[in-house]
Tab-separated table of C-alpha atoms in Angstrom:
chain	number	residue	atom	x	y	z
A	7	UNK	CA	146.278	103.568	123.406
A	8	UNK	CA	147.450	106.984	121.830
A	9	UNK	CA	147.519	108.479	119.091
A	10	UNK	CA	151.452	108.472	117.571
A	11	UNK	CA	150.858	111.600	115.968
A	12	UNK	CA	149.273	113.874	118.304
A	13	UNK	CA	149.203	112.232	121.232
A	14	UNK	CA	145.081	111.932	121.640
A	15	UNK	CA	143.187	108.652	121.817
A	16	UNK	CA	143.625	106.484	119.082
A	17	UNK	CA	140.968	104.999	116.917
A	18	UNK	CA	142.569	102.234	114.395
A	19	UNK	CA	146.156	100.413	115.310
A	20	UNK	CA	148.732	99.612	112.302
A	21	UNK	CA	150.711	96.823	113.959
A	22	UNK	CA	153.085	97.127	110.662
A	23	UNK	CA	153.839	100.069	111.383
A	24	UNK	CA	153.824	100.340	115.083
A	25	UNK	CA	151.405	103.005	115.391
A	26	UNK	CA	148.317	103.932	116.597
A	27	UNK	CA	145.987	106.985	115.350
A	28	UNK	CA	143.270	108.950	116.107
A	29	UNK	CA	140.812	109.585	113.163
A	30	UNK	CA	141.821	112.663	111.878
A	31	UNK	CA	145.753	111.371	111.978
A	32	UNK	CA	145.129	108.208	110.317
A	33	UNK	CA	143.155	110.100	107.639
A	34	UNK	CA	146.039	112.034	106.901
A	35	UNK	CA	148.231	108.729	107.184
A	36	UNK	CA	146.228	107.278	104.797
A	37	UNK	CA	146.466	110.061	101.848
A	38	UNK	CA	150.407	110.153	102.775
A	39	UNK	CA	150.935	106.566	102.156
A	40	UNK	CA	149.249	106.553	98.683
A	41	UNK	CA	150.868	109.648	97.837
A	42	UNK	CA	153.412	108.126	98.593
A	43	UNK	CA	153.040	105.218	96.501
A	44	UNK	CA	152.228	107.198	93.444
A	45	UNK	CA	155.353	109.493	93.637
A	46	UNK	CA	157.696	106.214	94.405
A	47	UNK	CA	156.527	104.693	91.554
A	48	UNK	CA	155.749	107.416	89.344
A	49	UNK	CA	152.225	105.920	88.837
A	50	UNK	CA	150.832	109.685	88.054
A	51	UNK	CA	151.941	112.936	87.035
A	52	UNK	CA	150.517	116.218	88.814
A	53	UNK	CA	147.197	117.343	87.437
A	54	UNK	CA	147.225	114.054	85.388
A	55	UNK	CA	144.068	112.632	83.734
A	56	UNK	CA	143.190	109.539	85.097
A	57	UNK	CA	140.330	106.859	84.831
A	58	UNK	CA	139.617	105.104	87.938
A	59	UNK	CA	138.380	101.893	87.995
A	60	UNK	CA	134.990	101.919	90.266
A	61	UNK	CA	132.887	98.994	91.463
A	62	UNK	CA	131.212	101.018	94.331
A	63	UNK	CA	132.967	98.661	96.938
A	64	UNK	CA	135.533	100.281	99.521
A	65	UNK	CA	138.782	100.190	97.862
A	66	UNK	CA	137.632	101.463	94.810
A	67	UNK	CA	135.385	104.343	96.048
A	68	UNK	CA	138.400	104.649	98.856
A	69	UNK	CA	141.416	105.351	96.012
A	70	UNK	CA	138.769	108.004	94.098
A	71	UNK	CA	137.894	109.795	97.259
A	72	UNK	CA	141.948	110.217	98.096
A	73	UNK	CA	142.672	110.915	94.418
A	74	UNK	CA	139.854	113.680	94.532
A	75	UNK	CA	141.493	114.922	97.050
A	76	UNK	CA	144.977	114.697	96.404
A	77	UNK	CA	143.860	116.895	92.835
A	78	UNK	CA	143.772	114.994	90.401
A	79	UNK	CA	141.449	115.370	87.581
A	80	UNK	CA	139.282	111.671	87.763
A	81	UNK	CA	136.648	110.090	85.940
A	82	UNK	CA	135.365	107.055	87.304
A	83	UNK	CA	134.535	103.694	85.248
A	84	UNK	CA	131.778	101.665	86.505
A	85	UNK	CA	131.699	98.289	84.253
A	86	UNK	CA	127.630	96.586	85.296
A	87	UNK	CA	128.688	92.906	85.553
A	88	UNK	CA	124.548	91.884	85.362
A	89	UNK	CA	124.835	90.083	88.550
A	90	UNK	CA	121.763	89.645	90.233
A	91	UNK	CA	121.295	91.120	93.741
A	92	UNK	CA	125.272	92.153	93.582
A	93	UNK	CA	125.557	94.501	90.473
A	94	UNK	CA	122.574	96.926	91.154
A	95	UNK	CA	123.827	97.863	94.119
A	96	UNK	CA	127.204	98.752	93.176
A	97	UNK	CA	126.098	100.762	90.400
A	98	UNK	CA	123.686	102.784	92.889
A	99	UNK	CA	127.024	103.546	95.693
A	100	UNK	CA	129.121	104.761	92.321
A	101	UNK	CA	126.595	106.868	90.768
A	102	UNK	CA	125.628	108.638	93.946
A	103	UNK	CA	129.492	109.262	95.005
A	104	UNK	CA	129.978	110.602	91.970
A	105	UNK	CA	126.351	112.806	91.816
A	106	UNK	CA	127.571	114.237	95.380
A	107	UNK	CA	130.974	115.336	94.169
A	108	UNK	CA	129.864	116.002	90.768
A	109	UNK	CA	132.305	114.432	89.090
A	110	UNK	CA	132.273	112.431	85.459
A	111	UNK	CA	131.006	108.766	85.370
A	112	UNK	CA	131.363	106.290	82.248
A	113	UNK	CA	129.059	103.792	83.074
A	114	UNK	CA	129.717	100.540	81.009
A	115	UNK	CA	127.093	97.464	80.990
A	116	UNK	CA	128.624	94.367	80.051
A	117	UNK	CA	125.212	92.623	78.688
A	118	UNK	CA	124.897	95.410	76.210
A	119	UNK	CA	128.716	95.270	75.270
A	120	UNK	CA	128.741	91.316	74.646
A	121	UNK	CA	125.429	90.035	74.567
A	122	UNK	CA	125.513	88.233	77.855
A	123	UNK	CA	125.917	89.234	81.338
A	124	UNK	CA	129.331	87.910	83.459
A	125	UNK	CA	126.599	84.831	84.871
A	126	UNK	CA	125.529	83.837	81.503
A	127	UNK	CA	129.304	84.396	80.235
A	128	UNK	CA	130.329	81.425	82.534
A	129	UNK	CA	127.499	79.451	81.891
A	130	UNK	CA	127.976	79.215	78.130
A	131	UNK	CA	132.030	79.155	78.477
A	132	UNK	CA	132.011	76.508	81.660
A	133	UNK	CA	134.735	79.106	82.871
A	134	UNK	CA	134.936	79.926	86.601
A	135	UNK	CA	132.942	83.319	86.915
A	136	UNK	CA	135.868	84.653	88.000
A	137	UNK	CA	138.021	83.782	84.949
A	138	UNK	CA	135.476	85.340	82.845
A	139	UNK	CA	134.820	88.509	84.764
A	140	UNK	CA	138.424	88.897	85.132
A	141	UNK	CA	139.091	88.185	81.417
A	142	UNK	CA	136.433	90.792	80.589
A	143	UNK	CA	137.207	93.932	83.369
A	144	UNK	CA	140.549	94.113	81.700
A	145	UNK	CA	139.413	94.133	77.804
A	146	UNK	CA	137.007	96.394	78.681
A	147	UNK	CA	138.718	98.867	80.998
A	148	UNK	CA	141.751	98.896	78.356
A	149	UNK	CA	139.417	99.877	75.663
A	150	UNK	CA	137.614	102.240	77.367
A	151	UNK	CA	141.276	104.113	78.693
A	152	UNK	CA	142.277	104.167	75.586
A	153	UNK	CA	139.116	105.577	73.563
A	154	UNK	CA	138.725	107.973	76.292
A	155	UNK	CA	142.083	109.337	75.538
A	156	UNK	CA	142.987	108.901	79.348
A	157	UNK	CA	146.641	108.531	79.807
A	158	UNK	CA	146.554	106.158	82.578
A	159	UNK	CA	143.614	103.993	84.687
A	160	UNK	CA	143.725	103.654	88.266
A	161	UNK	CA	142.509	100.529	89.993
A	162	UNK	CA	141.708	99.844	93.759
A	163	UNK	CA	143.985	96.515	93.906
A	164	UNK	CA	145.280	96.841	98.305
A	165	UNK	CA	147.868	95.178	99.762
A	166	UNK	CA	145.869	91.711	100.448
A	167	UNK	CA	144.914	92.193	96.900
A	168	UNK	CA	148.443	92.023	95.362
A	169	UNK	CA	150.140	89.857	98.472
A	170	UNK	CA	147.246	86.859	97.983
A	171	UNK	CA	148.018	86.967	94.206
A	172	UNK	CA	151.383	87.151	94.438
A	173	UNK	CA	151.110	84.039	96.923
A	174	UNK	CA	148.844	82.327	94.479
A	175	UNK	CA	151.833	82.785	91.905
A	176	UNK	CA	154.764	81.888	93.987
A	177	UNK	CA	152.591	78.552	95.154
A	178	UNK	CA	151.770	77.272	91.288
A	179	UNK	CA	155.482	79.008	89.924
A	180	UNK	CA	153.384	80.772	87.622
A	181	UNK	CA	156.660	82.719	86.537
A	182	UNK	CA	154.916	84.688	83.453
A	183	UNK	CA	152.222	85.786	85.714
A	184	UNK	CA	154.975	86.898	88.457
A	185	UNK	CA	157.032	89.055	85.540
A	186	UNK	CA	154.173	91.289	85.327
A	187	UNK	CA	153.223	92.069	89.154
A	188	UNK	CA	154.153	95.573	89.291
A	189	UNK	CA	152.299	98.462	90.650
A	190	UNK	CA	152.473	100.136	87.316
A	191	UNK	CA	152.046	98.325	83.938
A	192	UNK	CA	153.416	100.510	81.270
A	193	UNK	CA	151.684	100.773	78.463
A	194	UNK	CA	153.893	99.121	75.325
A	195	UNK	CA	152.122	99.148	72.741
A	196	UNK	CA	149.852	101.522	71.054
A	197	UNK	CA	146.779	99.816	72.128
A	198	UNK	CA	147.593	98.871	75.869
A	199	UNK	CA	146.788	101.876	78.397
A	200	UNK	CA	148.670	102.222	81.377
A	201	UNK	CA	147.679	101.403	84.419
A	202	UNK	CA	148.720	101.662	88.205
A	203	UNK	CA	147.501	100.403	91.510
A	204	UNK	CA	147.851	103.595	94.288
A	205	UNK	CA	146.250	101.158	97.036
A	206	UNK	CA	149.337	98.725	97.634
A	207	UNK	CA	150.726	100.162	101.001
A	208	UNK	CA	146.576	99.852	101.730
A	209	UNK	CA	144.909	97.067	103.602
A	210	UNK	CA	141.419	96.248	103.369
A	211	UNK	CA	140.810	97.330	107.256
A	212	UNK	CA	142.201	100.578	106.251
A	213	UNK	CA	140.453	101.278	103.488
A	214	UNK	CA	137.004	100.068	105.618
A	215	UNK	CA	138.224	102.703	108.162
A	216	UNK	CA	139.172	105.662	105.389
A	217	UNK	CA	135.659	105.445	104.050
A	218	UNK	CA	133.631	105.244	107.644
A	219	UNK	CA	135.628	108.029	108.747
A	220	UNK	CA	135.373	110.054	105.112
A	221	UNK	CA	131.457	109.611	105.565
A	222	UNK	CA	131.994	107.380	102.077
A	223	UNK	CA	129.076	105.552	101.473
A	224	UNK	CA	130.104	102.010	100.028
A	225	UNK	CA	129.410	98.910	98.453
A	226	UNK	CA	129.455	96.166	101.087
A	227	UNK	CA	128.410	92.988	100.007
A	228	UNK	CA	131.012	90.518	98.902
A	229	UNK	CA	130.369	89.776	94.690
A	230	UNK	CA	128.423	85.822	95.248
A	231	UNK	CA	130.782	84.616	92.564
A	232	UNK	CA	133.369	84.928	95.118
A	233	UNK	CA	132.172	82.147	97.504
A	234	UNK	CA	135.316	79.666	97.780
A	235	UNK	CA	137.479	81.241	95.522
A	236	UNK	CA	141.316	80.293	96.440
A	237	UNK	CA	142.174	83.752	96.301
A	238	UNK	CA	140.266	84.149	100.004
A	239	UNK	CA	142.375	81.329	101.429
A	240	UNK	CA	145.182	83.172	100.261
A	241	UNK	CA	144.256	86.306	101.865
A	242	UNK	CA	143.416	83.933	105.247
A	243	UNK	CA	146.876	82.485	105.257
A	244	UNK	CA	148.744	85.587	104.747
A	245	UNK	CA	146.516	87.431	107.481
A	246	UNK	CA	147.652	84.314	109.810
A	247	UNK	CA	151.230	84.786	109.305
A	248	UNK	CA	150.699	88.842	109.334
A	249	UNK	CA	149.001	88.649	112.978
A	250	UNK	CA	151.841	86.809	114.420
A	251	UNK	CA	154.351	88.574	112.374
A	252	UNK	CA	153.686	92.278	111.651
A	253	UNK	CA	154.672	93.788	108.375
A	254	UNK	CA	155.091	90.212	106.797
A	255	UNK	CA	152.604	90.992	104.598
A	256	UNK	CA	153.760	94.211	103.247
A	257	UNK	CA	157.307	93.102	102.891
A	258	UNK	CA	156.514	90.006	101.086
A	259	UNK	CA	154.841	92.427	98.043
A	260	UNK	CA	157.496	94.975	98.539
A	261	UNK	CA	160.608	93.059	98.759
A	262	UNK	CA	159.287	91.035	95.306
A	263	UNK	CA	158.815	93.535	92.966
A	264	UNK	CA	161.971	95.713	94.515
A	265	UNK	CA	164.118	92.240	94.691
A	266	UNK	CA	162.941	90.190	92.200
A	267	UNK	CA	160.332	90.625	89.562
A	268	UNK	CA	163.205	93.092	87.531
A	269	UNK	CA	164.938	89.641	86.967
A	270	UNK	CA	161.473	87.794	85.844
A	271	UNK	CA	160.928	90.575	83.739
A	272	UNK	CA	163.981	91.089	82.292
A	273	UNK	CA	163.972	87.139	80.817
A	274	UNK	CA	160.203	87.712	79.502
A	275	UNK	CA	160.112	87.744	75.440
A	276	UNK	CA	156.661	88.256	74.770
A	277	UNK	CA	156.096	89.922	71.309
A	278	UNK	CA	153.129	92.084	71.272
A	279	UNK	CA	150.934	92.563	68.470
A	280	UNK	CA	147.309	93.656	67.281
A	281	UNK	CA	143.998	91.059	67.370
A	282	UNK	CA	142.458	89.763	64.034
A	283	UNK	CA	139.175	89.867	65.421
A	284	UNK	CA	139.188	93.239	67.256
A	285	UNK	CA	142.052	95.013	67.073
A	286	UNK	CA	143.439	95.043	70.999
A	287	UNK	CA	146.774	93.556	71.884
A	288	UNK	CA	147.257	90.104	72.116
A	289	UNK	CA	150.700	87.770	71.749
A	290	UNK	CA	148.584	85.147	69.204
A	291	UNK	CA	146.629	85.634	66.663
A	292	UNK	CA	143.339	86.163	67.703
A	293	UNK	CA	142.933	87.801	71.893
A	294	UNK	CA	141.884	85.597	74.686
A	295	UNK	CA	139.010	87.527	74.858
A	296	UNK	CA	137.783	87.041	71.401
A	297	UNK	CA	138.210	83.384	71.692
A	298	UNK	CA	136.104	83.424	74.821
A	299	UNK	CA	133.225	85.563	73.290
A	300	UNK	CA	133.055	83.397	70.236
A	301	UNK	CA	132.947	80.465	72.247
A	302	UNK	CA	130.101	81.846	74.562
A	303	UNK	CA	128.403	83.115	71.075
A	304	UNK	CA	128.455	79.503	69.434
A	305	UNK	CA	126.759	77.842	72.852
A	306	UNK	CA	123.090	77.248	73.046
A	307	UNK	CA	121.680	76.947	76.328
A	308	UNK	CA	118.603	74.636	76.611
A	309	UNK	CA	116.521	73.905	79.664
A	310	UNK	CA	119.719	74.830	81.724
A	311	UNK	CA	121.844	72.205	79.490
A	312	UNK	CA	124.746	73.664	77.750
A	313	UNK	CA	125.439	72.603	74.171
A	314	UNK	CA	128.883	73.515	72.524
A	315	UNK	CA	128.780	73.658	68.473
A	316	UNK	CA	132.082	73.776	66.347
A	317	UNK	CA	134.208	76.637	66.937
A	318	UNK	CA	135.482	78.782	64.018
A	319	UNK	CA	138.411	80.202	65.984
A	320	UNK	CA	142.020	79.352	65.783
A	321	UNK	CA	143.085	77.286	68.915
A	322	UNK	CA	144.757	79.429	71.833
């Protein structure tokens, strides 16, 4: 097999695109397409500040490497979930990329922002771990953007990323959820940051490759919380369909937002307005996060029994 572009021996196929490359060529390839993306979707401005989102895993540690590169001025944002034999780790790859390229690092750790690690979070909310983490990353990240007085944040969402979510969507109509998968999320209101996903003409496999070929040392363990979560059999089915029918993948997240997430969004009337608790956006009263801290704060955990007390909160 050769290499499309220069005609050497290639190293990596992309069946989507019906090419082969050799490791140099797909490097380039690789900063192209998420240039690509960026410009297409005017996700950054040249010489733009931007806040990356950094777990120390490939895609994350992949889309700062290529931003780096591309010139843009980065910090990174490394939130510590607290989760044993998974967290440590992560911390270690994102500190030491950054160290090596000496570049700025905001290091965040989510026991000392609110009182209980993402493990203990579940525990005392009986929320999937994922829920909770989820719930958390994005109240966090937002207010960190925003205090940091970055204009955008950057996160390492790929193409299975977005395509298993947006099949997770479609399957359960989840048509408020659908409105809002776009590759940039503007920010509209004073107290939502922007942020963009560069990685979406990115698979996993490629962004595996970019890093072994980069010499970009990586997270590789797979977070234990994610053990049967349905967004893997998601990724599984679509991976199915995508090996017998190249560029499936990509065109299904593509064709959506170009086709027709304008006409979810265009319906949405959500009204947008500031937290009584803590100030961050919310459409009720009081932010889903806030509700799910206070009801983590007012559960006592006893002998590995949980015990819920009265909450003070407004319901949701």
């Amino acid at each position: 097999m050769k290499c499309s572009t220069c005609q050497g021996k290639a190293a990596i196929e992309i069946r989507r695109h019906n090419a082969a490359f050799c490791g140099p060529c797909f490097l380039g390839h690789l900063e192209r397409q998420i240039q690509r993306a960026i410009e297409s979707e005017r996700m950054l401005a040249p010489a733009e500040r931007v806040l990356v989102a950094v777990s120390g895993g490939k895609d994350s540690l992949c889309l700062w490497e290529v931003l780096r590169r591309l010139g843009y001025e980065t910090t990174g944002l490394h939130l510590d979930l607290g989760i044993d034999g998974y967290s440590p780790e992560g911390r270690k790859k994102t500190e030491a990329y950054a160290e090596a390229h000496e570049l700025p690092l905001q290091v965040i750790e989510v026991k000392q922002e609110t009182g209980f690690t993402i493990p203990e979070l579940g525990e005392r909310t009986r929320r999937p771990p994922c829920s909770g983490c989820g719930l958390s990353k994005r109240y966090l990240m937002n207010r960190a953007t925003l205090a940091g007085g970055f204009p955008v944040l950057a996160t390492g969402h790929n193409l299975d990323d977005v395509a298993a979510i947006l099949f997770g969507n479609v399957l359960h109509w989840q048509t408020e959820q659908l409105s809002r998968m776009t590759p940039v999320r503007p920010a509209t209101h004073a107290k939502l940051a922007k942020t963009v996903k560069p990685l979406i003409r990115v698979t996993e496999r490629e962004a595996v490759a970019y890093c072994l070929l980069r010499g970009v040392d990586y997270h590789e363990d797979e977070c234990p919380n994610a053990a049967g979560a349905t967004l893997l059999l998601y990724k599984d089915v679509i991976n199915q369909i995508e090996a017998v029918s190249p560029g499936s993948k990509q065109a299904f997240y593509q064709e959506f937002v170009k086709k027709v997430q304008p006409h979810l969004a265009a319906g949405e009337t959500v009204t947008l307005r500031e937290c009584d608790v803590c100030g961050q956006v919310t459409t009720g009263e009081v932010c889903a996060y806030c509700r799910m801290m206070e009801r983590a704060r007012q559960t006592t955990v006893r002998r590995g029994r949980v015990t819920r007390t009265v909450l003070e909160v407004p319901p949701a």
